[in-house]
Short mmCIF file of C-alpha atoms in Angstrom, two decimals:
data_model
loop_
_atom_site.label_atom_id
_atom_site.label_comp_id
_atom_site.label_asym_id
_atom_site.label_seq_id
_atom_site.Cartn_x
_atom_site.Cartn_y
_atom_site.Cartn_z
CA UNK A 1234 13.16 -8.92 25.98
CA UNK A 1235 14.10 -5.17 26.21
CA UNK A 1236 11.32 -2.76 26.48
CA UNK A 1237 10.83 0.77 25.24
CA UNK A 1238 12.62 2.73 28.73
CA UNK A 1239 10.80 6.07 28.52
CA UNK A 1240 7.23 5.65 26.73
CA UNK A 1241 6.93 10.14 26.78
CA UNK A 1242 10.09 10.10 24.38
CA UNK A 1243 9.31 10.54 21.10
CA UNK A 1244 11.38 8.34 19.06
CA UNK A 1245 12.18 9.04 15.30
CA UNK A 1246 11.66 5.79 12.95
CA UNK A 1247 15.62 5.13 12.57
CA UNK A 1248 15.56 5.25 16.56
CA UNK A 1249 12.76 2.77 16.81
CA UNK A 1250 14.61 0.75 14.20
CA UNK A 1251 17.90 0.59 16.20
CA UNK A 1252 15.96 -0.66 19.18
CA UNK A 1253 14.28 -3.21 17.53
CA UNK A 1254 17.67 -4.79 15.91
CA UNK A 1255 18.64 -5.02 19.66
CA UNK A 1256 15.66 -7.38 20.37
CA UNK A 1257 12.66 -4.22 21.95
CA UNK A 1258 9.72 -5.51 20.81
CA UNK A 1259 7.92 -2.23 21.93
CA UNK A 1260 9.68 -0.64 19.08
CA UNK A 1261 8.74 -2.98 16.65
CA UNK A 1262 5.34 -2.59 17.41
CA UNK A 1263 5.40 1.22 17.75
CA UNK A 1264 6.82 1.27 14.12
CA UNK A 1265 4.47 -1.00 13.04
CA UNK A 1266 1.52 1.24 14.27
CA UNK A 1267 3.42 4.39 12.78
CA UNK A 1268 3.03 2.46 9.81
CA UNK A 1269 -0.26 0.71 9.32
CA UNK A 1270 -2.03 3.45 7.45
CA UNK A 1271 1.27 3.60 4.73
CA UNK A 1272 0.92 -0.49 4.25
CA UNK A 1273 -3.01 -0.11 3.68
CA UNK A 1274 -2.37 2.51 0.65
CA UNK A 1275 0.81 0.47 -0.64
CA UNK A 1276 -1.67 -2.55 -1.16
CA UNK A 1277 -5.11 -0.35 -1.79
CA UNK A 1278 -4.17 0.45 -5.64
CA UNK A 1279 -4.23 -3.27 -5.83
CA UNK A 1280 -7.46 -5.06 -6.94
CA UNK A 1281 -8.13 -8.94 -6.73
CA UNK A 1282 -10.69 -9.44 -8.87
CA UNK A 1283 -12.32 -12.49 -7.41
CA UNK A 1284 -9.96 -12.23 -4.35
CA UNK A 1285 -9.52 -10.19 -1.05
CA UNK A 1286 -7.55 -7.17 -0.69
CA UNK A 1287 -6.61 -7.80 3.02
CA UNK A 1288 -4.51 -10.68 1.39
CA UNK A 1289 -2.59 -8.20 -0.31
CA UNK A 1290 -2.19 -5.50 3.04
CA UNK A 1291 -0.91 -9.10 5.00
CA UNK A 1292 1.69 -9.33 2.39
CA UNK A 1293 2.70 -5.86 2.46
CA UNK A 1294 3.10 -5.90 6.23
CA UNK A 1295 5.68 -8.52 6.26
CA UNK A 1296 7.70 -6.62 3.94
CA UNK A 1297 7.22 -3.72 6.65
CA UNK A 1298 8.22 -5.83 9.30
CA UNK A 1299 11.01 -6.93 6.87
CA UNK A 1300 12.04 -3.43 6.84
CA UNK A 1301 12.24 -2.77 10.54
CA UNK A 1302 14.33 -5.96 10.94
CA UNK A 1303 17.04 -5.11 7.71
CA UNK A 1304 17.06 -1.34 8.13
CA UNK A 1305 20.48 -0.29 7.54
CA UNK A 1306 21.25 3.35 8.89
CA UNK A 1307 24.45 3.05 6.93
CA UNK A 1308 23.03 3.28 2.99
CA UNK A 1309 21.88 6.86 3.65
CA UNK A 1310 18.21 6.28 3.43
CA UNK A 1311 15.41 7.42 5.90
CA UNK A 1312 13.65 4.21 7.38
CA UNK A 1313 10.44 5.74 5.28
CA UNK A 1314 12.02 5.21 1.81
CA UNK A 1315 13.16 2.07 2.61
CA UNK A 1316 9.73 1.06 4.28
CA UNK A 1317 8.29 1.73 1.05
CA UNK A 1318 10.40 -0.09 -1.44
CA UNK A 1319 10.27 -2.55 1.07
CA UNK A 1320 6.41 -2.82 1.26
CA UNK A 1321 6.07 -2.13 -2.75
CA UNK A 1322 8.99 -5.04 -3.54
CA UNK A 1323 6.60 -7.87 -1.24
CA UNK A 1324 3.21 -6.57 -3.10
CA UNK A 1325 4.96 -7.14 -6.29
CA UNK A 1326 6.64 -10.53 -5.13
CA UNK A 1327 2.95 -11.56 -4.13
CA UNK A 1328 1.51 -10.53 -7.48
CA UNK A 1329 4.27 -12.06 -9.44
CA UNK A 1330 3.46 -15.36 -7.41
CA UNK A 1331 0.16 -15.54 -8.11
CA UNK A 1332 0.61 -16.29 -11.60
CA UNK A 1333 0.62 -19.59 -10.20
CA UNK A 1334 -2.67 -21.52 -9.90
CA UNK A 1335 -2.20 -22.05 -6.44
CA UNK A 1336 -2.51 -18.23 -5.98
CA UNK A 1337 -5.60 -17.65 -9.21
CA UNK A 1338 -7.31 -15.03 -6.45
CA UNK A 1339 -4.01 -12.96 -7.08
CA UNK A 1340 -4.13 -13.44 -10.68
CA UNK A 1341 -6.20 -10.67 -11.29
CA UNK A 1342 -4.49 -7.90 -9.73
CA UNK A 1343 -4.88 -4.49 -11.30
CA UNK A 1344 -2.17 -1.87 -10.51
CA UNK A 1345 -2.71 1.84 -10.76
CA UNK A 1346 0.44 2.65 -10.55
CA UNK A 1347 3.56 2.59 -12.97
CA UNK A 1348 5.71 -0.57 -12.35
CA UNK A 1349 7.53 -0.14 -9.00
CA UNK A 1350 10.96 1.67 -8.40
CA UNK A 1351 13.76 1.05 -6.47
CA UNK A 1352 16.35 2.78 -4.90
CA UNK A 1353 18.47 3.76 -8.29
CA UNK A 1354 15.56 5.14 -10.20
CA UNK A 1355 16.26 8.23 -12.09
CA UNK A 1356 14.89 11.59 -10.64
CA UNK A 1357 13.36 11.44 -14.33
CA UNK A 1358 12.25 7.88 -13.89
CA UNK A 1359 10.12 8.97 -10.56
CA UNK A 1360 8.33 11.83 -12.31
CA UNK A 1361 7.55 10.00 -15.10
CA UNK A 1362 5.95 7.23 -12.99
CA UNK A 1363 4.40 9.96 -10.95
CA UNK A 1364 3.13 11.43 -14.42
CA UNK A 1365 2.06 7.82 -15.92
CA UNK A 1366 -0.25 7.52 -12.58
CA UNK A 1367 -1.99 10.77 -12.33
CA UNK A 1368 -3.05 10.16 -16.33
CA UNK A 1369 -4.46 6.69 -15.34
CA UNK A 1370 -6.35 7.77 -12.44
CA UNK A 1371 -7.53 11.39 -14.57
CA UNK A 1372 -8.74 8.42 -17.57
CA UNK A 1373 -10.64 6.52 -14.67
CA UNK A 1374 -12.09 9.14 -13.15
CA UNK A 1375 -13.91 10.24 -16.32
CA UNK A 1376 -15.61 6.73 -16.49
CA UNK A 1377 -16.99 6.97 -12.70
CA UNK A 1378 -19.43 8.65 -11.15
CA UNK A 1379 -19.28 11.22 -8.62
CA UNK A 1380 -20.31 8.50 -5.45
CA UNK A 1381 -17.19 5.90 -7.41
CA UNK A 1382 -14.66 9.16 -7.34
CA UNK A 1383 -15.19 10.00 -3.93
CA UNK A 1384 -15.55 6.24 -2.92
CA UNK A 1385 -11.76 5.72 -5.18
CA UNK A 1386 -10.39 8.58 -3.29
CA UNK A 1387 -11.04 7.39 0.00
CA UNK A 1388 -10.12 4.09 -0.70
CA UNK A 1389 -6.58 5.01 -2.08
CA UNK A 1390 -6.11 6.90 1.12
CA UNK A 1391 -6.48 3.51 3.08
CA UNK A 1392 -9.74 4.32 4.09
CA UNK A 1393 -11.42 1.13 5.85
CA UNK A 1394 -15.08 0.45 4.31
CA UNK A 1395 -16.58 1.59 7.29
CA UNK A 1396 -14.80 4.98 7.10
CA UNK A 1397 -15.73 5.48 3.69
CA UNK A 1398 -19.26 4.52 4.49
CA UNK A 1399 -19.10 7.68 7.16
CA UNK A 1400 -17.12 9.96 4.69
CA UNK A 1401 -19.90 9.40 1.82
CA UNK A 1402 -22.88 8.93 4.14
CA UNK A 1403 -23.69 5.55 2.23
CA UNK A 1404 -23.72 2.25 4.09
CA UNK A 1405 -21.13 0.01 4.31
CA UNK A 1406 -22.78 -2.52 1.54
CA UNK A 1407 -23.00 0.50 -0.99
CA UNK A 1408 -18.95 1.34 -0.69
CA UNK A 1409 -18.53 -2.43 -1.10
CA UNK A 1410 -20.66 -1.98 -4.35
CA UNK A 1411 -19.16 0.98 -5.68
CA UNK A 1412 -15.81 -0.40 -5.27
CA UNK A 1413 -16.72 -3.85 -7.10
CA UNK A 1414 -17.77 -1.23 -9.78
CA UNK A 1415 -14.37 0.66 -10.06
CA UNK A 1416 -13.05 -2.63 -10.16
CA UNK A 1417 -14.74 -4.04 -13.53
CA UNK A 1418 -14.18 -0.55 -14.99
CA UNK A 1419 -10.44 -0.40 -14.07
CA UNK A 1420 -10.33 -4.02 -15.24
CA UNK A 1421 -12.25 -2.67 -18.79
CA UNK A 1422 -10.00 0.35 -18.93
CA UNK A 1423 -6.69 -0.74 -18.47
CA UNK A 1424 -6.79 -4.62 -19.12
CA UNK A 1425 -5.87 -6.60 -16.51
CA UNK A 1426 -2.47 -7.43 -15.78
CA UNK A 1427 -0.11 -8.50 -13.36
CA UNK A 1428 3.55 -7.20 -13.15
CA UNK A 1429 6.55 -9.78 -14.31
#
């Protein structure tokens, strides 16, 4: 198993990436730290209603390490974008799954963003999206108070419980609250849906 061969080298993601196709684990694991904060806000605009989010952030982490192991410096991409759509495609496989019974705790799953795209959006497709999103989240916002705004914030920065629980100086039981209640009012306010 190769090994990272100078740990005071700062390697960029693609580097990491080339390493890991040869078979360093070190890399792999470096990227997946570099990463773990970008997979908990791919999966945080999420909600399972009845279910648990971490389900979702496991799902988006193997389409991370999906990335690391089909990144392709040749399609000029950065490792970043790719990262994403890779991340974003597995949430949306997962969702799309759970329209099964097997999977009812994914069922419920209430995006607040537009439906995901790939690679060959439009720049005008993007800012649309990014234009779609900000009006959901400005129409939420209106419905929750101040503690549920800064609580949402946090949370959609891939805040941990316990860090939002230091950020609003609530305890831990309290965030858990006020998210359950941004969850039945995002659930009232948009419907709830799952992508197809």
């Amino acid at each position: 198993m190769k090994e990272i061969t100078s740990p005071t080298i700062e390697y960029s993601d693609e580097e990491l990436c080339a390493l890991a196709a040869s078979g360093c684990r070190d890399a792999e694991e470096e990227l997946v730290k570099r990463y773990f904060r970008s997979v908990r806000m791919c999966a945080r605009p999420y909600f399972l209603v009845g279910g648990d989010s971490e389900d979702l952030i496991q799902e988006a982490m193997f389409g991370l390490l999906k990335a690391i192991r089909e990144f392709d410096p040749g399609h000029d991409a950065r490792f970043k974008t790719f990262a994403e759509v890779c991340i974003r495609n597995r949430i949306r496989s997962a969702v799309v799954n759970a329209s099964r019974s097997k999977h009812a705790p994914l069922n419920d799953s209430v995006p607040f963003e537009s439906p995901m795209l790939g690679f060959d959006a439009s720049p005008e497709e993007l800012y649309i999206s990014r234009e779609e999103e900000t009006e959901r989240l400005a129409s939420l916002r209106q419905r929750l108070s101040p503690l549920e705004q800064k609580v949402l914030t946090l949370f959609l920065l891939g805040l941990s419980y316990q860090e939002i629980s230091e950020q609003v100086g609530r305890p831990s039981k309290s965030v858990d609250n006020a998210v359950q209640r941004i969850r039945r009012k995002v659930a009232g306010n948009f419907g709830v849906f799952s992508e197809s």
